[in-house]
Coordinates of C-alpha atoms in Angstrom, one line a residue:
M1 CA 35.1 3.4 46.0
R2 CA 32.3 6.4 46.0
V3 CA 30.9 6.2 42.4
S4 CA 31.4 1.9 42.8
L5 CA 28.8 2.1 46.0
Q6 CA 26.8 4.8 43.3
V7 CA 26.8 2.8 41.0
S8 CA 25.8 0.2 43.4
S9 CA 23.0 1.8 44.6
A10 CA 21.3 2.9 41.4
L11 CA 21.1 -1.3 40.3
V12 CA 19.9 -1.6 43.2
L13 CA 17.0 1.3 43.1
C14 CA 16.5 -0.3 39.4
Q15 CA 15.8 -3.8 39.8
A16 CA 13.6 -2.6 42.7
I17 CA 11.3 -0.3 41.0
L18 CA 11.1 -2.9 37.6
G19 CA 10.7 -5.4 39.8
V20 CA 13.6 -7.9 38.4
A21 CA 17.0 -8.8 38.8
L22 CA 19.3 -6.9 36.2
P23 CA 22.2 -9.4 35.3
T24 CA 25.6 -8.2 34.8
A25 CA 27.0 -7.0 31.3
E26 CA 29.9 -10.5 32.8
K27 CA 26.8 -13.1 32.7
R28 CA 24.3 -11.7 29.9
A29 CA 27.6 -11.8 27.1
T30 CA 28.3 -15.7 29.0
T31 CA 24.5 -16.7 27.9
T32 CA 23.4 -14.8 24.7
A33 CA 27.0 -16.1 23.5
A34 CA 25.7 -19.8 24.1
S35 CA 22.5 -18.5 23.4
G36 CA 22.6 -17.3 19.8
P37 CA 21.6 -14.1 18.0
Q38 CA 18.2 -12.9 20.1
F39 CA 16.2 -11.1 17.6
T40 CA 13.8 -13.7 16.4
N41 CA 12.9 -14.1 19.7
G42 CA 11.5 -10.4 20.5
Q43 CA 15.5 -9.4 21.8
P44 CA 17.4 -6.2 20.5
D45 CA 21.3 -9.0 21.5
D46 CA 23.2 -10.2 18.7
G47 CA 24.6 -12.6 20.6
A48 CA 27.9 -11.3 20.2
G49 CA 28.2 -8.6 22.9
R50 CA 26.0 -6.3 20.6
G51 CA 22.3 -5.4 22.4
G52 CA 20.6 -6.1 25.1
P53 CA 17.5 -7.2 26.6
I54 CA 14.4 -5.6 25.9
L55 CA 13.7 -4.5 30.2
G56 CA 11.2 -1.8 30.5
G57 CA 7.7 -1.6 28.2
T58 CA 7.1 -3.1 24.5
N59 CA 5.0 -5.0 22.3
K60 CA 5.7 -8.5 22.7
Q61 CA 4.0 -9.6 19.7
I62 CA 5.1 -6.3 17.3
D63 CA 9.1 -7.1 18.1
L64 CA 8.3 -10.3 17.3
D65 CA 7.0 -10.0 13.9
N66 CA 9.7 -7.2 13.8
P67 CA 13.2 -8.9 13.6
D68 CA 14.8 -6.6 11.9
N69 CA 13.9 -3.6 13.3
L70 CA 15.6 -4.6 16.2
G71 CA 19.1 -4.7 15.0
Q72 CA 18.9 -8.3 13.1
Q73 CA 20.4 -6.7 9.3
S74 CA 24.1 -6.0 10.7
T75 CA 23.8 -4.5 6.3
D76 CA 21.4 -1.5 8.2
N77 CA 23.6 1.8 9.0
G78 CA 22.5 4.9 9.9
I79 CA 19.3 6.8 10.9
V80 CA 16.1 5.7 8.3
P81 CA 13.1 6.1 9.0
N82 CA 10.1 4.4 9.5
F83 CA 8.5 3.5 5.7
K84 CA 6.0 0.9 6.4
W85 CA 1.9 1.8 8.2
R86 CA -0.5 -0.9 9.6
F87 CA -3.5 -0.7 8.7
S88 CA -4.3 -2.4 11.5
D89 CA -3.3 0.7 13.1
S90 CA -5.9 2.7 11.8
K91 CA -8.9 3.9 13.0
T92 CA -12.1 2.0 11.9
R93 CA -14.8 4.0 11.4
I94 CA -17.8 1.8 11.4
F95 CA -21.5 2.3 8.9
R96 CA -24.5 0.8 8.4
G97 CA -24.2 -1.3 5.5
G98 CA -20.0 -1.3 6.1
W99 CA -16.7 -0.1 7.2
L100 CA -14.1 2.8 6.3
R101 CA -9.9 2.9 7.4
E102 CA -7.9 5.1 5.7
Q103 CA -3.5 5.5 5.5
V104 CA -3.1 9.0 4.9
I105 CA 0.1 11.4 5.4
Q106 CA -0.4 11.8 8.8
D107 CA 0.3 8.1 10.0
L108 CA 3.0 7.3 7.6
P109 CA 5.1 10.5 6.9
Q110 CA 6.8 9.6 4.7
S111 CA 4.8 8.9 1.9
H112 CA 4.4 12.3 -0.1
D113 CA 2.1 10.6 -2.8
I114 CA -0.2 8.5 -1.9
A115 CA -3.8 7.6 0.2
A116 CA -4.9 4.2 0.0
A117 CA -7.8 2.8 2.7
Q118 CA -9.7 0.1 2.8
Q119 CA -13.6 0.4 2.7
H120 CA -15.7 -2.6 3.6
L121 CA -19.2 -3.0 2.0
D122 CA -22.3 -5.3 3.6
K123 CA -24.2 -6.5 0.3
G124 CA -26.3 -3.7 -0.8
G125 CA -23.9 -1.1 1.6
I126 CA -23.4 2.2 -1.2
R127 CA -20.9 4.1 -0.6
E128 CA -22.6 7.3 -1.2
L129 CA -22.4 9.5 -4.9
H130 CA -19.5 12.1 -4.2
W131 CA -16.4 13.2 -6.1
H132 CA -13.3 14.0 -5.3
R133 CA -10.8 16.7 -6.2
V134 CA -8.7 13.9 -6.9
A135 CA -8.4 10.2 -8.4
E136 CA -9.6 7.4 -6.7
W137 CA -7.5 4.3 -7.3
G138 CA -9.6 0.5 -6.4
F139 CA -9.0 -2.8 -6.9
V140 CA -11.6 -6.0 -5.4
Y141 CA -9.5 -8.2 -3.0
A142 CA -12.9 -9.9 -1.8
G143 CA -16.5 -10.6 -3.1
S144 CA -18.6 -8.1 -6.2
V145 CA -19.2 -4.2 -6.6
L146 CA -21.4 -2.5 -8.5
V147 CA -19.5 0.7 -10.1
S148 CA -20.9 3.5 -12.2
A149 CA -19.6 6.7 -13.1
V150 CA -20.3 10.1 -15.3
D151 CA -17.6 12.4 -16.4
E152 CA -18.2 15.8 -17.6
F153 CA -18.9 15.0 -21.2
G154 CA -22.1 13.0 -19.3
R155 CA -20.7 9.3 -20.6
Y156 CA -21.6 7.4 -18.2
Q157 CA -20.7 3.9 -17.2
V158 CA -21.9 0.6 -14.7
E159 CA -20.7 -2.0 -14.2
K160 CA -19.9 -5.2 -12.1
L161 CA -16.5 -5.9 -10.9
D162 CA -15.0 -8.8 -9.1
Y163 CA -11.8 -9.5 -7.7
G164 CA -8.2 -8.1 -9.1
D165 CA -10.4 -6.3 -10.9
I166 CA -10.0 -2.5 -11.1
W167 CA -11.6 1.3 -11.7
Y168 CA -9.9 4.5 -11.9
F169 CA -11.7 8.0 -11.8
P170 CA -9.9 10.9 -12.6
K171 CA -10.1 13.7 -10.6
G172 CA -13.7 15.5 -10.0
V173 CA -15.5 12.2 -12.2
A174 CA -18.6 11.8 -10.3
H175 CA -19.3 7.7 -8.7
T176 CA -20.4 5.3 -5.9
V177 CA -19.5 1.5 -5.2
Q178 CA -22.0 -0.7 -4.5
G179 CA -21.5 -4.7 -2.7
L180 CA -23.1 -7.3 -4.3
D181 CA -22.0 -9.7 -2.2
D182 CA -22.6 -10.4 1.3
E183 CA -19.4 -9.4 2.1
N184 CA -17.4 -7.4 0.2
E185 CA -14.0 -5.5 0.2
F186 CA -12.0 -3.7 -1.7
L187 CA -8.5 -1.6 -1.4
L188 CA -8.3 2.4 -2.1
V189 CA -6.0 4.5 -3.2
F190 CA -5.4 7.9 -3.9
D191 CA -3.3 10.3 -5.8
D192 CA -2.7 12.9 -2.9
A193 CA -1.4 12.0 0.4
D194 CA -3.1 14.7 2.5
F195 CA -6.7 12.9 1.3
D196 CA -8.8 14.1 4.9
K197 CA -8.2 17.8 4.5
A198 CA -11.4 20.0 3.9
G199 CA -11.7 20.5 0.0
T200 CA -10.9 17.0 -0.9
T201 CA -14.5 15.1 -1.5
F202 CA -18.0 16.4 -2.1
N203 CA -20.4 13.6 -1.4
V204 CA -24.1 15.0 -2.8
D205 CA -26.0 14.5 0.6
D206 CA -24.0 17.2 2.2
W207 CA -23.9 19.2 -1.1
I208 CA -28.0 19.3 -1.5
A209 CA -29.2 19.4 2.5
H210 CA -26.5 22.3 2.3
T211 CA -28.2 23.9 -0.8
P212 CA -31.4 26.4 -0.4
K213 CA -34.4 24.5 -0.8
D214 CA -37.0 27.2 -2.8
V215 CA -33.1 27.1 -5.2
L216 CA -33.0 22.8 -5.6
A217 CA -36.3 22.7 -6.5
K218 CA -35.6 25.9 -9.4
N219 CA -33.0 23.2 -10.5
F220 CA -34.2 20.0 -10.0
G221 CA -37.6 21.1 -11.3
L222 CA -40.1 19.9 -8.4
P223 CA -40.9 20.6 -5.3
A224 CA -39.8 21.8 -2.5
S225 CA -40.7 18.9 -0.7
V226 CA -39.0 16.4 -2.0
F227 CA -35.7 16.3 -0.1
D228 CA -37.9 17.2 3.4
N229 CA -35.2 13.7 4.2
V230 CA -31.7 14.4 2.6
P231 CA -29.1 12.7 4.6
K232 CA -27.7 15.3 7.0
P233 CA -24.9 14.4 8.3
N234 CA -24.4 12.9 5.5
P235 CA -23.3 9.3 5.9
N236 CA -20.6 8.4 3.7
I237 CA -22.0 4.6 3.7
F238 CA -25.2 3.6 4.0
N239 CA -27.4 0.3 3.6
G240 CA -29.1 -0.3 0.2
T241 CA -31.1 -3.2 -1.5
V242 CA -29.0 -4.4 -3.6
S243 CA -29.2 -2.0 -7.6
T244 CA -31.8 -3.3 -9.9
K245 CA -32.1 -0.9 -12.8
N246 CA -30.8 -0.2 -16.5
V247 CA -28.9 3.3 -17.0
T248 CA -29.3 3.8 -20.3
D249 CA -30.4 6.4 -24.2
G250 CA -27.1 8.0 -22.3
P251 CA -26.8 11.5 -24.6
A252 CA -23.6 11.0 -24.3
G253 CA -22.8 7.3 -24.9
Y254 CA -21.0 4.3 -22.6
L255 CA -17.8 5.3 -21.9
S256 CA -16.3 2.0 -23.7
G257 CA -13.0 0.7 -24.9
N258 CA -10.4 3.4 -24.4
A259 CA -12.2 5.4 -22.6
S260 CA -13.4 2.2 -19.6
F261 CA -12.3 3.4 -16.0
V262 CA -13.1 -0.2 -14.9
Y263 CA -9.6 -2.7 -15.5
R264 CA -10.2 -6.5 -15.5
T265 CA -6.1 -7.0 -14.4
L266 CA -7.0 -10.9 -14.5
Q267 CA -8.8 -11.1 -18.0
H268 CA -4.7 -10.2 -19.1
E269 CA -1.5 -12.1 -19.5
P270 CA 0.8 -11.2 -16.7
E271 CA 4.7 -9.9 -17.8
K272 CA 7.5 -11.7 -18.8
V273 CA 9.2 -12.8 -15.9
L274 CA 13.1 -15.0 -16.9
G275 CA 13.4 -15.3 -12.9
G276 CA 10.4 -18.1 -12.8
G277 CA 9.5 -16.9 -8.8
G278 CA 5.9 -15.6 -10.1
E279 CA 3.1 -14.3 -11.8
F280 CA 3.8 -9.3 -12.4
Y281 CA 0.5 -8.1 -14.2
K282 CA 1.8 -4.4 -14.4
I283 CA -1.3 -2.1 -15.4
D284 CA -0.3 1.7 -16.0
S285 CA -1.6 4.1 -19.4
T286 CA -0.3 1.5 -21.9
N287 CA -2.6 -0.4 -21.5
F288 CA -5.9 0.9 -19.0
P289 CA -5.2 4.9 -21.0
A290 CA -7.8 6.2 -18.1
S291 CA -4.8 5.4 -16.2
K292 CA -2.8 9.1 -16.2
T293 CA -1.8 8.8 -12.5
L294 CA -1.6 6.2 -11.1
A295 CA 0.5 3.6 -12.3
A296 CA 0.3 -0.2 -10.4
T297 CA 1.3 -3.5 -9.4
F298 CA 0.3 -6.6 -8.6
V299 CA 2.9 -9.1 -7.9
R300 CA 2.3 -12.7 -6.9
L301 CA 5.9 -13.8 -5.1
K302 CA 5.9 -17.5 -4.9
P303 CA 7.4 -19.1 -1.1
G304 CA 11.4 -17.6 -1.4
G305 CA 11.2 -15.6 -5.1
L306 CA 12.9 -12.8 -4.7
R307 CA 12.1 -9.2 -6.2
E308 CA 15.1 -7.9 -7.4
L309 CA 17.2 -5.0 -6.7
H310 CA 16.2 -2.7 -8.3
W311 CA 14.3 1.6 -8.1
H312 CA 11.7 3.0 -8.9
P313 CA 13.5 6.2 -11.9
N314 CA 9.6 8.0 -12.5
A315 CA 8.2 7.7 -9.0
E316 CA 7.7 6.8 -5.3
E317 CA 6.9 3.5 -4.6
W318 CA 3.6 3.2 -2.7
L319 CA 3.3 -0.7 -1.1
Y320 CA 0.2 -3.3 0.4
F321 CA 0.5 -6.6 1.4
H322 CA -2.1 -8.6 1.5
K323 CA -1.0 -12.4 1.9
G324 CA 2.4 -13.9 2.8
Y325 CA 5.1 -12.4 4.9
A326 CA 8.3 -10.5 3.6
R327 CA 11.0 -8.5 3.9
A328 CA 12.1 -5.8 2.5
T329 CA 15.3 -4.0 2.7
V330 CA 15.6 0.0 1.4
F331 CA 19.1 2.0 0.4
V332 CA 18.6 5.8 0.8
G333 CA 22.5 6.9 0.4
N334 CA 25.1 8.4 1.6
T335 CA 25.4 4.7 3.8
N336 CA 22.5 4.4 5.1
A337 CA 20.2 0.9 4.8
R338 CA 17.6 -0.6 7.2
T339 CA 14.9 -3.7 6.5
F340 CA 11.3 -3.5 6.9
D341 CA 9.3 -7.4 8.2
F342 CA 5.9 -6.9 5.7
G343 CA 3.0 -9.0 6.3
P344 CA -0.6 -8.6 5.2
G345 CA -2.7 -5.3 6.1
D346 CA 0.6 -3.5 6.1
T347 CA 2.0 0.1 3.6
A348 CA 4.6 1.0 2.7
A349 CA 6.5 3.9 0.7
F350 CA 10.2 3.3 -0.5
P351 CA 11.8 7.2 -1.0
D352 CA 12.2 8.0 -4.8
N353 CA 14.7 6.1 -6.8
S354 CA 16.0 4.5 -3.4
G355 CA 17.0 0.8 -4.0
H356 CA 15.6 -2.1 -2.9
Y357 CA 14.1 -5.6 -2.4
I358 CA 11.3 -7.6 -1.7
E359 CA 12.5 -11.3 -0.5
N360 CA 9.2 -13.1 0.5
T361 CA 10.2 -15.3 3.6
S362 CA 7.6 -17.0 4.0
E363 CA 8.7 -21.0 2.5
T364 CA 5.3 -22.1 2.2
E365 CA 3.2 -19.6 1.5
D366 CA 3.0 -17.4 -1.7
L367 CA 3.3 -13.2 -1.2
V368 CA 0.9 -11.6 -3.0
W369 CA 1.1 -7.3 -3.3
I370 CA 0.7 -4.4 -4.4
E371 CA 3.4 -1.4 -5.6
V372 CA 1.7 2.1 -6.9
Y373 CA 3.4 4.7 -7.8
K374 CA 2.2 8.5 -8.8
S375 CA 3.0 8.5 -12.7
N376 CA 1.6 7.7 -15.8
R377 CA 3.6 4.8 -16.2
V378 CA 5.7 1.6 -14.8
A379 CA 8.9 2.1 -14.5
D380 CA 12.1 0.2 -12.4
I381 CA 15.9 -0.2 -13.5
P382 CA 17.1 -3.8 -12.3
L383 CA 20.9 -3.4 -10.8
T384 CA 21.8 -6.8 -12.2
Q385 CA 20.5 -5.7 -16.2
W386 CA 23.1 -2.2 -15.1
L387 CA 25.6 -4.4 -13.7
A388 CA 25.8 -6.8 -17.6
L389 CA 24.5 -3.3 -20.2
T390 CA 28.0 -1.5 -18.4
P391 CA 31.6 -2.3 -19.8
A392 CA 32.4 -5.6 -17.3
D393 CA 36.0 -4.2 -16.7
I394 CA 34.8 -1.4 -14.7
V395 CA 32.0 -3.5 -13.0
A396 CA 34.9 -5.5 -11.6
Q397 CA 37.1 -2.5 -10.6
T398 CA 34.9 -0.9 -9.2
L399 CA 32.2 -4.2 -7.1
K400 CA 36.5 -5.6 -6.9
I401 CA 34.8 -9.0 -8.5
P402 CA 36.6 -11.2 -11.1
I403 CA 35.8 -10.3 -14.6
E404 CA 35.0 -13.7 -15.8
I405 CA 32.1 -12.8 -13.6
A406 CA 31.0 -9.5 -14.5
E407 CA 30.3 -10.8 -17.9
T408 CA 27.8 -13.5 -16.5
L409 CA 25.6 -11.1 -15.5
K410 CA 22.2 -10.9 -17.1
K411 CA 21.2 -8.4 -19.4
E412 CA 17.6 -9.1 -19.0
K413 CA 15.1 -7.8 -16.6
Q414 CA 14.6 -10.9 -14.1
V415 CA 11.3 -8.8 -11.7
L416 CA 10.9 -12.0 -9.4
I417 CA 13.8 -14.8 -9.1
A418 CA 13.2 -18.4 -8.2

């Protein structure tokens, strides 16, 4: 009797603190059973007696956008860390001439290989001259930009890049980027997840501002006063006017052919996609020889389509979702799996060798995303192809399926399934 009174008092106290009437378990079970699962309403309730409403503080919109995070998939199991980060949760740094927001390992600890950023440049806006101790990979998805680079041999390259064009600057290569259209934006990827640590990026004005002026005068053969107005501190991005000057007569020549730091994705044919579910472009050292440490794909998946079940034997997979909505379940072994929902601006890092798929959850809109690997090549092993190229009787015995079914599995990669 005393225990019953204590429980009743506790419920009354909770109601008073929260300002809501707490339904009894019996009433809640009856209500949810009648109305069905509540995941798409932003509640962790399967409508069959498991879960219940969220009564404390929560972000309702995030709950609505991520029903799989509320337990919607009954096949999820175990404790699997978060593999997702939204660029919208990143701190945006604004400058005269553009803005920048990053995703580094401190934001997404499961991304051990890759850091990334979205960068915006106004017309004439300049990402100042700099270099990194890591490689930089860029993909233009809005507007057009001018990239300029010089390597250790004195070879140079100045190119205009448009939608779908890519650059890759190896570790230590000097470079800059300028916006050409009214508004310009691109994805940046780096082959070191801890990109913000000291000793990673070196800006030219920062270096000059911290070098004695008499040394600068001797180095350049110029009066020391020439450097009186070098910015301090370095601006990162600044307003400028669109470049009209051409570089000519470089002593070591122009970076072209296999030495080029630029790859024009949409000027090449996509990979063969037997599943008929969209377009799949591969960009790695086999067709972009300069890109030795970062390999990538650019993918467009039709509404309702599926990137077939597969894994990558050579690297973690880092993803940027540009357009549309997706679902992916990541299997990390030992009975552990977790499903994630993705939308525009989301990034993710799937563990090395983890099994997964990506599904377009829209009935009307294409899903567009980019995959990047810290590797010189894109590599994957599809589940269906593996089973199809394994003796059918072994597959049948393992999965407890008819051998006739095992014998019909497709032996070629489907990649994207309509």
